[in-house]
JSON list of C-alpha atoms in Angstrom, two decimals:
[
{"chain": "B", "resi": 1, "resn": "UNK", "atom": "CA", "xyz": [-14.85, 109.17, -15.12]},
{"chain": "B", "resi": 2, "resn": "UNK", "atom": "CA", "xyz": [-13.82, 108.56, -18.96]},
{"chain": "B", "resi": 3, "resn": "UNK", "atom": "CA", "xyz": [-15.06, 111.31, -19.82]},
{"chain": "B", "resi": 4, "resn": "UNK", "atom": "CA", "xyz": [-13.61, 113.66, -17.04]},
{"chain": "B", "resi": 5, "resn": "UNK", "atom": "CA", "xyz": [-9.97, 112.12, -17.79]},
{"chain": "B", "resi": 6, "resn": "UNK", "atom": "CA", "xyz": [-10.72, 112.85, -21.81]},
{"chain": "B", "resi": 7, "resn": "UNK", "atom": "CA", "xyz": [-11.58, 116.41, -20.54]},
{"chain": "B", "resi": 8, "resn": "UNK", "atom": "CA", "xyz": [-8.67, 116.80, -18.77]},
{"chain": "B", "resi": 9, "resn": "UNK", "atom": "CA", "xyz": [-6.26, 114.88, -21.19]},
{"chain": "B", "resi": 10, "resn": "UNK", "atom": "CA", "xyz": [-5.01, 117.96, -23.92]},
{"chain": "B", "resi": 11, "resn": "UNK", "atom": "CA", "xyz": [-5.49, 121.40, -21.92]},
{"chain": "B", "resi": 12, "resn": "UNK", "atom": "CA", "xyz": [-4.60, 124.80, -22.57]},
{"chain": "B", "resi": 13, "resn": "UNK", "atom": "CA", "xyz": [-3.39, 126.95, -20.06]},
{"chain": "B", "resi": 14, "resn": "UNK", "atom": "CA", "xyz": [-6.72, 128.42, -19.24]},
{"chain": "B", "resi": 15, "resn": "UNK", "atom": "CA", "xyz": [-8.32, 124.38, -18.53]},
{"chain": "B", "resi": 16, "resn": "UNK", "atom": "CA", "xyz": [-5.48, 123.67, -16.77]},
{"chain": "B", "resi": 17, "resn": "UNK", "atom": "CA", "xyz": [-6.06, 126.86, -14.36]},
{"chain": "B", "resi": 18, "resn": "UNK", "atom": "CA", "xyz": [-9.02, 124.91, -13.66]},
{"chain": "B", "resi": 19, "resn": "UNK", "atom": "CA", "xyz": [-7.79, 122.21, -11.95]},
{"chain": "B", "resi": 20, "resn": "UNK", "atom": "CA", "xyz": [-5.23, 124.00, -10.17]},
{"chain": "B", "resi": 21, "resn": "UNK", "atom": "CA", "xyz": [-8.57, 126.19, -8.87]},
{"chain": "B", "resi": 22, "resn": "UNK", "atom": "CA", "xyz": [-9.67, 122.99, -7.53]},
{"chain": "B", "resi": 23, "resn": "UNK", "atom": "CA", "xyz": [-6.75, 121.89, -6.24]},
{"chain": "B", "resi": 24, "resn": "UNK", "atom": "CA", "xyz": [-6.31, 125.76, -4.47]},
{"chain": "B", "resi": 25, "resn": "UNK", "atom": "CA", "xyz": [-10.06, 124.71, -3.08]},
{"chain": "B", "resi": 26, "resn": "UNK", "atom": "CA", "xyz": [-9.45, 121.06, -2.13]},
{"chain": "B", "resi": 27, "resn": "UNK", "atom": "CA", "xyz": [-6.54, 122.84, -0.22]},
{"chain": "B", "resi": 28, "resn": "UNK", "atom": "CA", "xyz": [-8.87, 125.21, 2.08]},
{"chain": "B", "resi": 29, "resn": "UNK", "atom": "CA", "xyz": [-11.09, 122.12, 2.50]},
{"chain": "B", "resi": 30, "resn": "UNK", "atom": "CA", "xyz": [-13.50, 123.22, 0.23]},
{"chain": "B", "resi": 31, "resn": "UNK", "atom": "CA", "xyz": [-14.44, 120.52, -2.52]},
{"chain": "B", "resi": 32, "resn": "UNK", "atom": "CA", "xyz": [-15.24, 120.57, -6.60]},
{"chain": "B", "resi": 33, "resn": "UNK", "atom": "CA", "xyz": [-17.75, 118.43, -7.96]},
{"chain": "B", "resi": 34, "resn": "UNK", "atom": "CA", "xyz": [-16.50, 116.35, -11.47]},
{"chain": "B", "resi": 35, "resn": "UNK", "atom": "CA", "xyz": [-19.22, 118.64, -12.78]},
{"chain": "B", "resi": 36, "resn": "UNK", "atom": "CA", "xyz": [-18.29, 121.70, -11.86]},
{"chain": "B", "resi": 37, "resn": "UNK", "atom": "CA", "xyz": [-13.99, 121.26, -13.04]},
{"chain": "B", "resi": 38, "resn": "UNK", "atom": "CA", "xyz": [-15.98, 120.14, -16.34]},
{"chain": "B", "resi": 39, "resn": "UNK", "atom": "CA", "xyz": [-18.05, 122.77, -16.67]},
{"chain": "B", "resi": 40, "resn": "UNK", "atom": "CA", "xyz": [-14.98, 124.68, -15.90]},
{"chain": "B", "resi": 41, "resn": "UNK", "atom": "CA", "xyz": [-12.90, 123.25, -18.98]},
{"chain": "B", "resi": 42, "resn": "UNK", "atom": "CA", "xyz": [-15.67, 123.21, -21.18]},
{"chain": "B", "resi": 43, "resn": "UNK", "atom": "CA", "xyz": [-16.38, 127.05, -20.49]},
{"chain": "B", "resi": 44, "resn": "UNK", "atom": "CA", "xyz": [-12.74, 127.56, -21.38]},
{"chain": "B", "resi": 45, "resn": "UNK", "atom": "CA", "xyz": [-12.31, 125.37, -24.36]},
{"chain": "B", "resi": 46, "resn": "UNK", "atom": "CA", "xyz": [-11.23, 128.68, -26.90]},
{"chain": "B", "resi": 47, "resn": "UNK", "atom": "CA", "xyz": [-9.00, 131.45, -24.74]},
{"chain": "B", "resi": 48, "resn": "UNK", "atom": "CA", "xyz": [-7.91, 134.35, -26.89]},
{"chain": "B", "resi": 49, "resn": "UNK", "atom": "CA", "xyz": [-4.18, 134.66, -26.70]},
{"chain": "B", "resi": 50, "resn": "UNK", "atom": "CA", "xyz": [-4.45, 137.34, -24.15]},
{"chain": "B", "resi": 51, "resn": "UNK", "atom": "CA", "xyz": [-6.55, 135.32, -21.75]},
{"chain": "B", "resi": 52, "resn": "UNK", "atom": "CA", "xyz": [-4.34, 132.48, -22.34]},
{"chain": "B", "resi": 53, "resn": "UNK", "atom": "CA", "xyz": [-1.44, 134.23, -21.39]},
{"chain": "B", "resi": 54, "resn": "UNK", "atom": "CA", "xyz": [-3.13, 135.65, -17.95]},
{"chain": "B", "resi": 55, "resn": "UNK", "atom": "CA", "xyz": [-3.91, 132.25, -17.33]},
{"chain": "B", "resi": 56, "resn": "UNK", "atom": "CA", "xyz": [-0.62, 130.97, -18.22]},
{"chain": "B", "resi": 57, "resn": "UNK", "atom": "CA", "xyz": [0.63, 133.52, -15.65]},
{"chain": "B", "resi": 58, "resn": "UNK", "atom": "CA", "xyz": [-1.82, 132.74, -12.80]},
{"chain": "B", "resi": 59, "resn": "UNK", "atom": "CA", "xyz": [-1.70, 128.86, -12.85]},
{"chain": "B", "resi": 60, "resn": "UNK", "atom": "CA", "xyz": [1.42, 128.22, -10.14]},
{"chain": "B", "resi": 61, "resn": "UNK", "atom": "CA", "xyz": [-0.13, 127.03, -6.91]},
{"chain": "B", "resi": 62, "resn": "UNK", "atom": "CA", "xyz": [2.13, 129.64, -5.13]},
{"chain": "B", "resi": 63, "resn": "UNK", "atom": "CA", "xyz": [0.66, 132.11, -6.41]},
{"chain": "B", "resi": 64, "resn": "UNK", "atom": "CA", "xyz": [-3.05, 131.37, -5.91]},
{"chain": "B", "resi": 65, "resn": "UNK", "atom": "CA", "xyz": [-1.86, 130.88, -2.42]},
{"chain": "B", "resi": 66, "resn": "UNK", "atom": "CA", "xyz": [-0.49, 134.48, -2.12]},
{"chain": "B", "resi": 67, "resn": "UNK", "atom": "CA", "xyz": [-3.72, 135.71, -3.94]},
{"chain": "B", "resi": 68, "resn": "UNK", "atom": "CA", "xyz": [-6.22, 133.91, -3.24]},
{"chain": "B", "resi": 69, "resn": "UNK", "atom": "CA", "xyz": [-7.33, 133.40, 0.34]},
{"chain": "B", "resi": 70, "resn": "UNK", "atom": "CA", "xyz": [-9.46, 130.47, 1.45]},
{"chain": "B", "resi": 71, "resn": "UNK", "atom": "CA", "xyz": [-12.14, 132.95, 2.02]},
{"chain": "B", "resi": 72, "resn": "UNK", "atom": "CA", "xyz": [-12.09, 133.91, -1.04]},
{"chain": "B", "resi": 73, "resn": "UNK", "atom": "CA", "xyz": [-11.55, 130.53, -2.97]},
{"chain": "B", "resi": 74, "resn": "UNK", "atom": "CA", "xyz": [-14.86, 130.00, -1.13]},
{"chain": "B", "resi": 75, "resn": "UNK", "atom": "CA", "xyz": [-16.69, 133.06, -2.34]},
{"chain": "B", "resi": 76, "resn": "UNK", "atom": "CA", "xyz": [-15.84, 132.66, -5.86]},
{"chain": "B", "resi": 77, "resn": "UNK", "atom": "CA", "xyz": [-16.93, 128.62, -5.90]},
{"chain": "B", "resi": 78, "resn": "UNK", "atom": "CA", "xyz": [-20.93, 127.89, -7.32]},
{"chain": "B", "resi": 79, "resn": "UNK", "atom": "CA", "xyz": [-22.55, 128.79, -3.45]},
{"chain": "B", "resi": 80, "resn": "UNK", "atom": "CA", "xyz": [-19.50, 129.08, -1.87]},
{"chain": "B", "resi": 81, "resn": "UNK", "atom": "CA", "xyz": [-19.05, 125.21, -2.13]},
{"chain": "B", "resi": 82, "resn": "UNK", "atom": "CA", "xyz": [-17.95, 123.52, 1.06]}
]
């Protein structure tokens, strides 16, 4: 758990897209291992500036909600997680 919460301490915007992605899937009743949100914010430890900036943009729960569906949350979680 100290390690997740050292993870998850400093974030940029494309880390903290990552927990909002889990959030968006704890949501639809769909569930993220501690694994799988680290392996998220270690795969997104150096954005560029443009990737930043699209995550920047993306990470407001609202909008997940309008773009995402919980059908597709599922889809794009390691097998679909549920």
């Amino acid at each position: 758990m100290l390690v997740l919460v050292a993870l998850l301490g400093c974030q940029n915007p494309c880390q903290s897209l990552c927990q909002t992605m889990a959030q968006r899937a704890a949501d639809c009743g769909l569930s993220v291992s501690q694994d799988e949100l680290e392996s998220c914010v270690k795969a997104n430890e150096s954005p560029t500036p443009e990737w930043s900036q699209q995550c920047l943009d993306a990470d407001e729960a609202t909008r997940l909600e309008e773009w995402w569906t919980c059908d597709e949350v599922a889809e794009n979680f390691t097998n679909g997680a549920k």
